[in-house]
């Protein structure tokens, strides 16, 4: 919802550039302050630059520039102008910021702390870039190019590319360093999901009860929740019933669950997480 409001105030293109720039800065900060000084290869081209830096003392920013420029050219020729335009800003800003922030002192020399906070910092940055409809290049572009010819799922291809980079770290680092890298990679992916979806989680409730009318009235009038009736048929007695479906905010879950059980202590409820909900009372989607 915040992004939609910013788009209305400043324009979509301006907000996208700001998000991609801020995200690229966070990626570079996490790389320079946590991963590089602790030699944590958390996948992607960034991880590959750490390996090359350790082996040949090559500048990570120069390696990133070389690889991303090559990948951007391949992206333009193979994937087309649209994906190229979405990828170019983040792909060039990340190595630029890594070069500008090379003077930063390591935030910690404890590998486990570096893996945790480096993963979170880079995940926040990548998530912001994705919110800006951009890309940081690297393995994402490699995966999209491979997908063009193999039609495999993008998530699988990105995972394979990142996995190969981490496995290659075993050539010069010990197993413990690779385990730190896996922690960082996991936290990065979780943070990306959190930034894109947001912390405002909701829950879906499916309720079956002979007192469905009383429960639905309670939800609508006293708890201010919308309801939908779904016809269901019992598998044992083949009796016709009505199931209530409602979506609520997570912080209201305990109160609403108890209110339903007060009406019918034997109510059958299925609860599932809903990370994104659009509509009245929740996020209003506007492109």
PDB file of C-alpha atoms in Angstrom:
ATOM      1  CA  UNK A   1       0.000   0.000   0.000  1.00  0.00           C
ATOM      2  CA  UNK A   2       2.904   2.354   0.779  1.00  0.00           C
ATOM      3  CA  UNK A   3       4.345   1.809  -2.712  1.00  0.00           C
ATOM      4  CA  UNK A   4       0.984   2.668  -4.312  1.00  0.00           C
ATOM      5  CA  UNK A   5       0.799   5.911  -2.319  1.00  0.00           C
ATOM      6  CA  UNK A   6       4.361   6.846  -3.288  1.00  0.00           C
ATOM      7  CA  UNK A   7       3.543   6.133  -6.936  1.00  0.00           C
ATOM      8  CA  UNK A   8       0.625   8.546  -6.729  1.00  0.00           C
ATOM      9  CA  UNK A   9       2.761  11.262  -5.094  1.00  0.00           C
ATOM     10  CA  UNK A  10       5.955  11.070  -7.151  1.00  0.00           C
ATOM     11  CA  UNK A  11       5.144   8.936 -10.184  1.00  0.00           C
ATOM     12  CA  UNK A  12       5.835   5.271 -10.781  1.00  0.00           C
ATOM     13  CA  UNK A  13       9.122   5.707 -12.682  1.00  0.00           C
ATOM     14  CA  UNK A  14      10.655   7.964 -10.011  1.00  0.00           C
ATOM     15  CA  UNK A  15       9.718   5.523  -7.231  1.00  0.00           C
ATOM     16  CA  UNK A  16      11.140   2.580  -9.186  1.00  0.00           C
ATOM     17  CA  UNK A  17      14.471   4.362  -9.677  1.00  0.00           C
ATOM     18  CA  UNK A  18      14.618   5.250  -5.965  1.00  0.00           C
ATOM     19  CA  UNK A  19      13.853   1.660  -4.931  1.00  0.00           C
ATOM     20  CA  UNK A  20      16.428   0.174  -7.320  1.00  0.00           C
ATOM     21  CA  UNK A  21      19.069   2.680  -6.199  1.00  0.00           C
ATOM     22  CA  UNK A  22      18.410   2.120  -2.487  1.00  0.00           C
ATOM     23  CA  UNK A  23      18.309  -1.644  -2.980  1.00  0.00           C
ATOM     24  CA  UNK A  24      21.574  -1.675  -4.929  1.00  0.00           C
ATOM     25  CA  UNK A  25      23.212   0.353  -2.151  1.00  0.00           C
ATOM     26  CA  UNK A  26      22.028  -2.155   0.482  1.00  0.00           C
ATOM     27  CA  UNK A  27      23.373  -5.081  -1.565  1.00  0.00           C
ATOM     28  CA  UNK A  28      26.774  -3.377  -1.824  1.00  0.00           C
ATOM     29  CA  UNK A  29      26.753  -2.519   1.886  1.00  0.00           C
ATOM     30  CA  UNK A  30      26.001  -6.102   2.893  1.00  0.00           C
ATOM     31  CA  UNK A  31      28.669  -7.394   0.520  1.00  0.00           C
ATOM     32  CA  UNK A  32      31.438  -5.046   1.697  1.00  0.00           C
ATOM     33  CA  UNK A  33      30.607  -4.940   5.405  1.00  0.00           C
ATOM     34  CA  UNK A  34      29.796  -8.613   5.996  1.00  0.00           C
ATOM     35  CA  UNK A  35      30.389 -11.137   3.210  1.00  0.00           C
ATOM     36  CA  UNK A  36      33.638 -10.131   1.508  1.00  0.00           C
ATOM     37  CA  UNK A  37      35.793  -9.588   4.630  1.00  0.00           C
ATOM     38  CA  UNK A  38      34.558 -12.888   6.098  1.00  0.00           C
ATOM     39  CA  UNK A  39      34.880 -14.796   2.797  1.00  0.00           C
ATOM     40  CA  UNK A  40      31.256 -15.946   2.778  1.00  0.00           C
ATOM     41  CA  UNK A  41      30.231 -17.111  -0.696  1.00  0.00           C
ATOM     42  CA  UNK A  42      26.439 -16.818  -0.512  1.00  0.00           C
ATOM     43  CA  UNK A  43      25.709 -17.680  -4.117  1.00  0.00           C
ATOM     44  CA  UNK A  44      25.226 -15.550  -7.205  1.00  0.00           C
ATOM     45  CA  UNK A  45      27.805 -13.539  -9.096  1.00  0.00           C
ATOM     46  CA  UNK A  46      28.627 -11.694  -5.869  1.00  0.00           C
ATOM     47  CA  UNK A  47      29.727 -15.006  -4.407  1.00  0.00           C
ATOM     48  CA  UNK A  48      31.775 -15.780  -7.487  1.00  0.00           C
ATOM     49  CA  UNK A  49      33.634 -12.479  -7.112  1.00  0.00           C
ATOM     50  CA  UNK A  50      34.641 -13.483  -3.563  1.00  0.00           C
ATOM     51  CA  UNK A  51      36.121 -16.727  -4.905  1.00  0.00           C
ATOM     52  CA  UNK A  52      38.021 -14.882  -7.644  1.00  0.00           C
ATOM     53  CA  UNK A  53      39.174 -12.248  -5.163  1.00  0.00           C
ATOM     54  CA  UNK A  54      40.536 -14.987  -2.897  1.00  0.00           C
ATOM     55  CA  UNK A  55      42.252 -16.838  -5.742  1.00  0.00           C
ATOM     56  CA  UNK A  56      43.602 -14.005  -7.901  1.00  0.00           C
ATOM     57  CA  UNK A  57      42.984 -10.851  -5.824  1.00  0.00           C
ATOM     58  CA  UNK A  58      40.711  -9.517  -8.579  1.00  0.00           C
ATOM     59  CA  UNK A  59      38.579  -6.490  -7.773  1.00  0.00           C
ATOM     60  CA  UNK A  60      34.983  -7.634  -7.046  1.00  0.00           C
ATOM     61  CA  UNK A  61      33.502  -4.489  -8.626  1.00  0.00           C
ATOM     62  CA  UNK A  62      35.504  -4.960 -11.852  1.00  0.00           C
ATOM     63  CA  UNK A  63      34.476  -8.624 -12.083  1.00  0.00           C
ATOM     64  CA  UNK A  64      30.846  -7.631 -11.538  1.00  0.00           C
ATOM     65  CA  UNK A  65      31.049  -4.949 -14.209  1.00  0.00           C
ATOM     66  CA  UNK A  66      32.585  -7.377 -16.718  1.00  0.00           C
ATOM     67  CA  UNK A  67      30.136 -10.195 -16.032  1.00  0.00           C
ATOM     68  CA  UNK A  68      27.025  -7.997 -15.871  1.00  0.00           C
ATOM     69  CA  UNK A  69      27.868  -6.069 -19.046  1.00  0.00           C
ATOM     70  CA  UNK A  70      28.324  -9.372 -20.882  1.00  0.00           C
ATOM     71  CA  UNK A  71      25.058 -10.714 -19.445  1.00  0.00           C
ATOM     72  CA  UNK A  72      23.189  -7.505 -20.293  1.00  0.00           C
ATOM     73  CA  UNK A  73      24.355  -7.760 -23.908  1.00  0.00           C
ATOM     74  CA  UNK A  74      23.217 -11.389 -24.031  1.00  0.00           C
ATOM     75  CA  UNK A  75      19.945 -10.399 -22.355  1.00  0.00           C
ATOM     76  CA  UNK A  76      19.271  -7.725 -24.994  1.00  0.00           C
ATOM     77  CA  UNK A  77      19.979 -10.133 -27.863  1.00  0.00           C
ATOM     78  CA  UNK A  78      18.166 -13.182 -26.454  1.00  0.00           C
ATOM     79  CA  UNK A  79      15.452 -11.925 -24.096  1.00  0.00           C
ATOM     80  CA  UNK A  80      14.596  -8.600 -25.696  1.00  0.00           C
ATOM     81  CA  UNK A  81      14.531  -4.918 -24.846  1.00  0.00           C
ATOM     82  CA  UNK A  82      11.937  -5.026 -22.046  1.00  0.00           C
ATOM     83  CA  UNK A  83      13.882  -7.326 -19.701  1.00  0.00           C
ATOM     84  CA  UNK A  84      17.113  -5.548 -20.655  1.00  0.00           C
ATOM     85  CA  UNK A  85      15.704  -2.155 -19.598  1.00  0.00           C
ATOM     86  CA  UNK A  86      14.466  -3.577 -16.283  1.00  0.00           C
ATOM     87  CA  UNK A  87      17.880  -5.105 -15.541  1.00  0.00           C
ATOM     88  CA  UNK A  88      20.331  -2.437 -16.659  1.00  0.00           C
ATOM     89  CA  UNK A  89      20.093   0.008 -13.725  1.00  0.00           C
ATOM     90  CA  UNK A  90      20.511  -2.498 -10.886  1.00  0.00           C
ATOM     91  CA  UNK A  91      23.159  -4.483 -12.775  1.00  0.00           C
ATOM     92  CA  UNK A  92      25.369  -1.399 -13.094  1.00  0.00           C
ATOM     93  CA  UNK A  93      24.603   0.265  -9.757  1.00  0.00           C
ATOM     94  CA  UNK A  94      25.579  -2.737  -7.611  1.00  0.00           C
ATOM     95  CA  UNK A  95      29.230  -2.869  -8.808  1.00  0.00           C
ATOM     96  CA  UNK A  96      29.379   0.949  -8.702  1.00  0.00           C
ATOM     97  CA  UNK A  97      28.339   1.022  -5.040  1.00  0.00           C
ATOM     98  CA  UNK A  98      30.645  -1.900  -4.212  1.00  0.00           C
ATOM     99  CA  UNK A  99      33.521   0.123  -5.677  1.00  0.00           C
ATOM    100  CA  UNK A 100      32.499   3.320  -3.819  1.00  0.00           C
ATOM    101  CA  UNK A 101      32.075   1.496  -0.484  1.00  0.00           C
ATOM    102  CA  UNK A 102      35.328  -0.483  -0.621  1.00  0.00           C
ATOM    103  CA  UNK A 103      36.733   1.623   2.270  1.00  0.00           C
ATOM    104  CA  UNK A 104      34.101   0.372   4.740  1.00  0.00           C
ATOM    105  CA  UNK A 105      35.559  -1.547   7.667  1.00  0.00           C
ATOM    106  CA  UNK A 106      34.126  -5.010   8.397  1.00  0.00           C
ATOM    107  CA  UNK A 107      31.105  -4.756  10.674  1.00  0.00           C
ATOM    108  CA  UNK A 108      32.145  -8.016  12.371  1.00  0.00           C
ATOM    109  CA  UNK A 109      34.798 -10.688  12.133  1.00  0.00           C
ATOM    110  CA  UNK A 110      32.493 -13.351  13.551  1.00  0.00           C
ATOM    111  CA  UNK A 111      31.474 -15.549  10.569  1.00  0.00           C
ATOM    112  CA  UNK A 112      28.056 -16.556  11.907  1.00  0.00           C
ATOM    113  CA  UNK A 113      27.103 -12.912  12.558  1.00  0.00           C
ATOM    114  CA  UNK A 114      28.410 -11.948   9.124  1.00  0.00           C
ATOM    115  CA  UNK A 115      26.346 -14.710   7.501  1.00  0.00           C
ATOM    116  CA  UNK A 116      23.179 -13.647   9.342  1.00  0.00           C
ATOM    117  CA  UNK A 117      23.372  -9.893   8.925  1.00  0.00           C
ATOM    118  CA  UNK A 118      24.973 -10.074   5.485  1.00  0.00           C
ATOM    119  CA  UNK A 119      22.142 -12.292   4.272  1.00  0.00           C
ATOM    120  CA  UNK A 120      19.500  -9.998   5.762  1.00  0.00           C
ATOM    121  CA  UNK A 121      21.122  -6.858   4.355  1.00  0.00           C
ATOM    122  CA  UNK A 122      21.486  -8.274   0.844  1.00  0.00           C
ATOM    123  CA  UNK A 123      17.985  -9.760   0.975  1.00  0.00           C
ATOM    124  CA  UNK A 124      16.590  -6.343   1.894  1.00  0.00           C
ATOM    125  CA  UNK A 125      18.461  -4.786  -1.020  1.00  0.00           C
ATOM    126  CA  UNK A 126      17.392  -7.369  -3.579  1.00  0.00           C
ATOM    127  CA  UNK A 127      13.808  -7.157  -2.324  1.00  0.00           C
ATOM    128  CA  UNK A 128      13.795  -3.373  -2.827  1.00  0.00           C
ATOM    129  CA  UNK A 129      15.209  -3.799  -6.344  1.00  0.00           C
ATOM    130  CA  UNK A 130      12.458  -6.302  -7.144  1.00  0.00           C
ATOM    131  CA  UNK A 131       9.844  -3.896  -5.751  1.00  0.00           C
ATOM    132  CA  UNK A 132      11.186  -1.378  -8.241  1.00  0.00           C
ATOM    133  CA  UNK A 133      10.629  -3.906 -11.058  1.00  0.00           C
ATOM    134  CA  UNK A 134      14.388  -4.159 -11.511  1.00  0.00           C
ATOM    135  CA  UNK A 135      17.083  -6.807 -11.316  1.00  0.00           C
ATOM    136  CA  UNK A 136      20.602  -6.967  -9.938  1.00  0.00           C
ATOM    137  CA  UNK A 137      21.662  -9.078 -12.917  1.00  0.00           C
ATOM    138  CA  UNK A 138      23.976 -11.997 -12.228  1.00  0.00           C
ATOM    139  CA  UNK A 139      22.492 -15.461 -11.843  1.00  0.00           C
ATOM    140  CA  UNK A 140      18.957 -14.132 -12.355  1.00  0.00           C
ATOM    141  CA  UNK A 141      19.829 -13.141 -15.934  1.00  0.00           C
ATOM    142  CA  UNK A 142      21.717 -16.399 -16.489  1.00  0.00           C
ATOM    143  CA  UNK A 143      18.659 -18.340 -15.315  1.00  0.00           C
ATOM    144  CA  UNK A 144      16.321 -16.339 -17.582  1.00  0.00           C
ATOM    145  CA  UNK A 145      18.571 -16.955 -20.586  1.00  0.00           C
ATOM    146  CA  UNK A 146      18.706 -20.700 -19.857  1.00  0.00           C
ATOM    147  CA  UNK A 147      14.938 -20.746 -19.327  1.00  0.00           C
ATOM    148  CA  UNK A 148      14.480 -19.329 -22.818  1.00  0.00           C
ATOM    149  CA  UNK A 149      15.853 -22.566 -24.271  1.00  0.00           C
ATOM    150  CA  UNK A 150      14.915 -25.189 -21.643  1.00  0.00           C
ATOM    151  CA  UNK A 151      11.531 -23.926 -20.324  1.00  0.00           C
ATOM    152  CA  UNK A 152      12.512 -25.007 -16.793  1.00  0.00           C
ATOM    153  CA  UNK A 153      11.160 -23.083 -13.806  1.00  0.00           C
ATOM    154  CA  UNK A 154      13.070 -19.886 -13.070  1.00  0.00           C
ATOM    155  CA  UNK A 155      13.317 -20.623  -9.340  1.00  0.00           C
ATOM    156  CA  UNK A 156      14.939 -24.000 -10.018  1.00  0.00           C
ATOM    157  CA  UNK A 157      17.454 -22.487 -12.446  1.00  0.00           C
ATOM    158  CA  UNK A 158      18.403 -19.701 -10.018  1.00  0.00           C
ATOM    159  CA  UNK A 159      18.825 -22.289  -7.268  1.00  0.00           C
ATOM    160  CA  UNK A 160      21.044 -24.438  -9.480  1.00  0.00           C
ATOM    161  CA  UNK A 161      23.214 -21.452 -10.460  1.00  0.00           C
ATOM    162  CA  UNK A 162      23.594 -20.308  -6.852  1.00  0.00           C
ATOM    163  CA  UNK A 163      24.258 -23.884  -5.752  1.00  0.00           C
ATOM    164  CA  UNK A 164      27.051 -24.299  -8.283  1.00  0.00           C
ATOM    165  CA  UNK A 165      28.708 -21.108  -7.057  1.00  0.00           C
ATOM    166  CA  UNK A 166      28.527 -22.288  -3.433  1.00  0.00           C
ATOM    167  CA  UNK A 167      29.855 -25.746  -4.341  1.00  0.00           C
ATOM    168  CA  UNK A 168      32.752 -24.160  -6.217  1.00  0.00           C
ATOM    169  CA  UNK A 169      33.695 -22.444  -2.946  1.00  0.00           C
ATOM    170  CA  UNK A 170      34.720 -25.879  -1.655  1.00  0.00           C
ATOM    171  CA  UNK A 171      37.704 -25.683  -4.012  1.00  0.00           C
ATOM    172  CA  UNK A 172      39.372 -23.001  -1.864  1.00  0.00           C
ATOM    173  CA  UNK A 173      37.346 -22.734   1.370  1.00  0.00           C
ATOM    174  CA  UNK A 174      36.587 -25.348   4.015  1.00  0.00           C
ATOM    175  CA  UNK A 175      33.178 -26.908   4.631  1.00  0.00           C
ATOM    176  CA  UNK A 176      32.466 -24.599   7.564  1.00  0.00           C
ATOM    177  CA  UNK A 177      32.693 -21.528   5.320  1.00  0.00           C
ATOM    178  CA  UNK A 178      30.263 -23.123   2.875  1.00  0.00           C
ATOM    179  CA  UNK A 179      27.820 -23.825   5.710  1.00  0.00           C
ATOM    180  CA  UNK A 180      27.941 -20.155   6.653  1.00  0.00           C
ATOM    181  CA  UNK A 181      27.226 -19.358   3.011  1.00  0.00           C
ATOM    182  CA  UNK A 182      24.122 -21.576   3.049  1.00  0.00           C
ATOM    183  CA  UNK A 183      22.817 -19.743   6.139  1.00  0.00           C
ATOM    184  CA  UNK A 184      23.344 -16.419   4.409  1.00  0.00           C
ATOM    185  CA  UNK A 185      21.661 -17.601   1.202  1.00  0.00           C
ATOM    186  CA  UNK A 186      18.617 -18.875   3.107  1.00  0.00           C
ATOM    187  CA  UNK A 187      18.214 -15.609   5.033  1.00  0.00           C
ATOM    188  CA  UNK A 188      18.616 -13.626   1.826  1.00  0.00           C
ATOM    189  CA  UNK A 189      15.756 -15.510   0.157  1.00  0.00           C
ATOM    190  CA  UNK A 190      13.507 -15.152   3.204  1.00  0.00           C
ATOM    191  CA  UNK A 191      14.185 -11.417   3.455  1.00  0.00           C
ATOM    192  CA  UNK A 192      13.435 -10.963  -0.260  1.00  0.00           C
ATOM    193  CA  UNK A 193      10.058 -12.643   0.291  1.00  0.00           C
ATOM    194  CA  UNK A 194       9.348 -10.493   3.349  1.00  0.00           C
ATOM    195  CA  UNK A 195      10.159  -7.241   1.541  1.00  0.00           C
ATOM    196  CA  UNK A 196       8.032  -8.158  -1.482  1.00  0.00           C
ATOM    197  CA  UNK A 197       5.035  -9.477   0.444  1.00  0.00           C
ATOM    198  CA  UNK A 198       5.343  -7.223   3.488  1.00  0.00           C
ATOM    199  CA  UNK A 199       4.861  -7.973   7.172  1.00  0.00           C
ATOM    200  CA  UNK A 200       1.098  -7.332   7.093  1.00  0.00           C
ATOM    201  CA  UNK A 201       0.107 -11.005   7.030  1.00  0.00           C
ATOM    202  CA  UNK A 202      -3.444 -12.291   7.003  1.00  0.00           C
ATOM    203  CA  UNK A 203      -5.151 -15.619   7.588  1.00  0.00           C
ATOM    204  CA  UNK A 204      -7.877 -17.521   5.779  1.00  0.00           C
ATOM    205  CA  UNK A 205     -10.411 -19.245   8.005  1.00  0.00           C
ATOM    206  CA  UNK A 206     -12.646 -22.054   6.758  1.00  0.00           C
ATOM    207  CA  UNK A 207     -15.329 -22.868   9.321  1.00  0.00           C
ATOM    208  CA  UNK A 208     -17.868 -25.699   9.304  1.00  0.00           C
ATOM    209  CA  UNK A 209     -20.538 -25.553  11.996  1.00  0.00           C
ATOM    210  CA  UNK A 210     -24.295 -26.147  12.294  1.00  0.00           C
ATOM    211  CA  UNK A 211     -24.368 -22.696  13.880  1.00  0.00           C
ATOM    212  CA  UNK A 212     -23.027 -21.048  10.751  1.00  0.00           C
ATOM    213  CA  UNK A 213     -25.702 -18.344  10.734  1.00  0.00           C
ATOM    214  CA  UNK A 214     -24.852 -17.249  14.269  1.00  0.00           C
ATOM    215  CA  UNK A 215     -21.102 -17.356  13.558  1.00  0.00           C
ATOM    216  CA  UNK A 216     -21.428 -15.407  10.302  1.00  0.00           C
ATOM    217  CA  UNK A 217     -23.551 -12.749  12.055  1.00  0.00           C
ATOM    218  CA  UNK A 218     -20.897 -12.478  14.764  1.00  0.00           C
ATOM    219  CA  UNK A 219     -18.120 -12.084  12.182  1.00  0.00           C
ATOM    220  CA  UNK A 220     -19.941  -9.433  10.174  1.00  0.00           C
ATOM    221  CA  UNK A 221     -21.553  -7.308  12.875  1.00  0.00           C
ATOM    222  CA  UNK A 222     -19.296  -7.524  15.931  1.00  0.00           C
ATOM    223  CA  UNK A 223     -15.907  -8.445  14.444  1.00  0.00           C
ATOM    224  CA  UNK A 224     -16.238  -6.451  11.186  1.00  0.00           C
ATOM    225  CA  UNK A 225     -15.140  -9.356   8.948  1.00  0.00           C
ATOM    226  CA  UNK A 226     -16.670 -10.253   5.607  1.00  0.00           C
ATOM    227  CA  UNK A 227     -17.870 -13.811   5.047  1.00  0.00           C
ATOM    228  CA  UNK A 228     -18.514 -16.062   2.072  1.00  0.00           C
ATOM    229  CA  UNK A 229     -20.709 -19.179   2.191  1.00  0.00           C
ATOM    230  CA  UNK A 230     -19.490 -22.267   0.337  1.00  0.00           C
ATOM    231  CA  UNK A 231     -21.792 -25.288  -0.104  1.00  0.00           C
ATOM    232  CA  UNK A 232     -20.147 -28.510   1.130  1.00  0.00           C
ATOM    233  CA  UNK A 233     -21.226 -32.135   1.522  1.00  0.00           C
ATOM    234  CA  UNK A 234     -20.185 -34.311   4.435  1.00  0.00           C
ATOM    235  CA  UNK A 235     -18.210 -37.367   3.364  1.00  0.00           C
ATOM    236  CA  UNK A 236     -19.615 -39.695   6.025  1.00  0.00           C
ATOM    237  CA  UNK A 237     -23.324 -38.905   6.104  1.00  0.00           C
ATOM    238  CA  UNK A 238     -23.472 -37.085   2.750  1.00  0.00           C
ATOM    239  CA  UNK A 239     -25.398 -34.304   4.456  1.00  0.00           C
ATOM    240  CA  UNK A 240     -25.483 -30.842   2.919  1.00  0.00           C
ATOM    241  CA  UNK A 241     -23.748 -28.094   4.874  1.00  0.00           C
ATOM    242  CA  UNK A 242     -22.479 -24.551   4.483  1.00  0.00           C
ATOM    243  CA  UNK A 243     -18.880 -23.624   5.094  1.00  0.00           C
ATOM    244  CA  UNK A 244     -17.886 -20.089   6.070  1.00  0.00           C
ATOM    245  CA  UNK A 245     -14.793 -18.575   4.500  1.00  0.00           C
ATOM    246  CA  UNK A 246     -13.372 -15.356   5.916  1.00  0.00           C
ATOM    247  CA  UNK A 247     -10.040 -13.534   5.684  1.00  0.00           C
ATOM    248  CA  UNK A 248      -8.762 -11.700   8.739  1.00  0.00           C
ATOM    249  CA  UNK A 249      -5.651  -9.823   9.798  1.00  0.00           C
ATOM    250  CA  UNK A 250      -3.215 -11.988  11.728  1.00  0.00           C
ATOM    251  CA  UNK A 251      -3.238  -9.779  14.822  1.00  0.00           C
ATOM    252  CA  UNK A 252      -7.014 -10.385  15.135  1.00  0.00           C
ATOM    253  CA  UNK A 253      -6.752 -14.162  14.821  1.00  0.00           C
ATOM    254  CA  UNK A 254      -6.736 -15.092  18.527  1.00  0.00           C
ATOM    255  CA  UNK A 255      -9.740 -12.878  19.328  1.00  0.00           C
ATOM    256  CA  UNK A 256     -11.793 -14.133  16.368  1.00  0.00           C
ATOM    257  CA  UNK A 257     -10.917 -17.788  16.954  1.00  0.00           C
ATOM    258  CA  UNK A 258     -12.022 -17.572  20.578  1.00  0.00           C
ATOM    259  CA  UNK A 259     -15.241 -15.770  19.630  1.00  0.00           C
ATOM    260  CA  UNK A 260     -16.096 -18.562  17.156  1.00  0.00           C
ATOM    261  CA  UNK A 261     -15.380 -21.271  19.733  1.00  0.00           C
ATOM    262  CA  UNK A 262     -17.570 -19.445  22.266  1.00  0.00           C
ATOM    263  CA  UNK A 263     -20.478 -19.808  19.837  1.00  0.00           C
ATOM    264  CA  UNK A 264     -19.673 -23.422  18.920  1.00  0.00           C
ATOM    265  CA  UNK A 265     -16.906 -25.201  20.878  1.00  0.00           C
ATOM    266  CA  UNK A 266     -17.045 -28.072  18.346  1.00  0.00           C
ATOM    267  CA  UNK A 267     -16.716 -25.880  15.228  1.00  0.00           C
ATOM    268  CA  UNK A 268     -14.376 -27.379  12.618  1.00  0.00           C
ATOM    269  CA  UNK A 269     -11.832 -24.765  11.494  1.00  0.00           C
ATOM    270  CA  UNK A 270      -9.030 -24.848   8.951  1.00  0.00           C
ATOM    271  CA  UNK A 271      -6.580 -21.939   9.147  1.00  0.00           C
ATOM    272  CA  UNK A 272      -4.063 -21.032   6.448  1.00  0.00           C
ATOM    273  CA  UNK A 273      -1.709 -18.097   5.933  1.00  0.00           C
ATOM    274  CA  UNK A 274      -2.493 -15.462   3.308  1.00  0.00           C
ATOM    275  CA  UNK A 275       0.512 -13.297   2.528  1.00  0.00           C
ATOM    276  CA  UNK A 276      -1.210 -10.965   0.084  1.00  0.00           C
ATOM    277  CA  UNK A 277      -4.844  -9.907   0.204  1.00  0.00           C
ATOM    278  CA  UNK A 278      -6.288  -7.270  -2.129  1.00  0.00           C
ATOM    279  CA  UNK A 279      -9.693  -5.734  -1.693  1.00  0.00           C
ATOM    280  CA  UNK A 280     -11.827  -3.696   0.660  1.00  0.00           C
ATOM    281  CA  UNK A 281     -10.411  -3.639   4.158  1.00  0.00           C
ATOM    282  CA  UNK A 282      -7.013  -4.861   2.977  1.00  0.00           C
ATOM    283  CA  UNK A 283      -4.470  -3.705   0.412  1.00  0.00           C
ATOM    284  CA  UNK A 284      -5.952  -1.725  -2.457  1.00  0.00           C
ATOM    285  CA  UNK A 285      -4.187  -2.744  -5.661  1.00  0.00           C
ATOM    286  CA  UNK A 286      -3.500  -0.062  -8.198  1.00  0.00           C
ATOM    287  CA  UNK A 287      -1.006  -0.466 -11.012  1.00  0.00           C
TER     288      UNK A 287
END
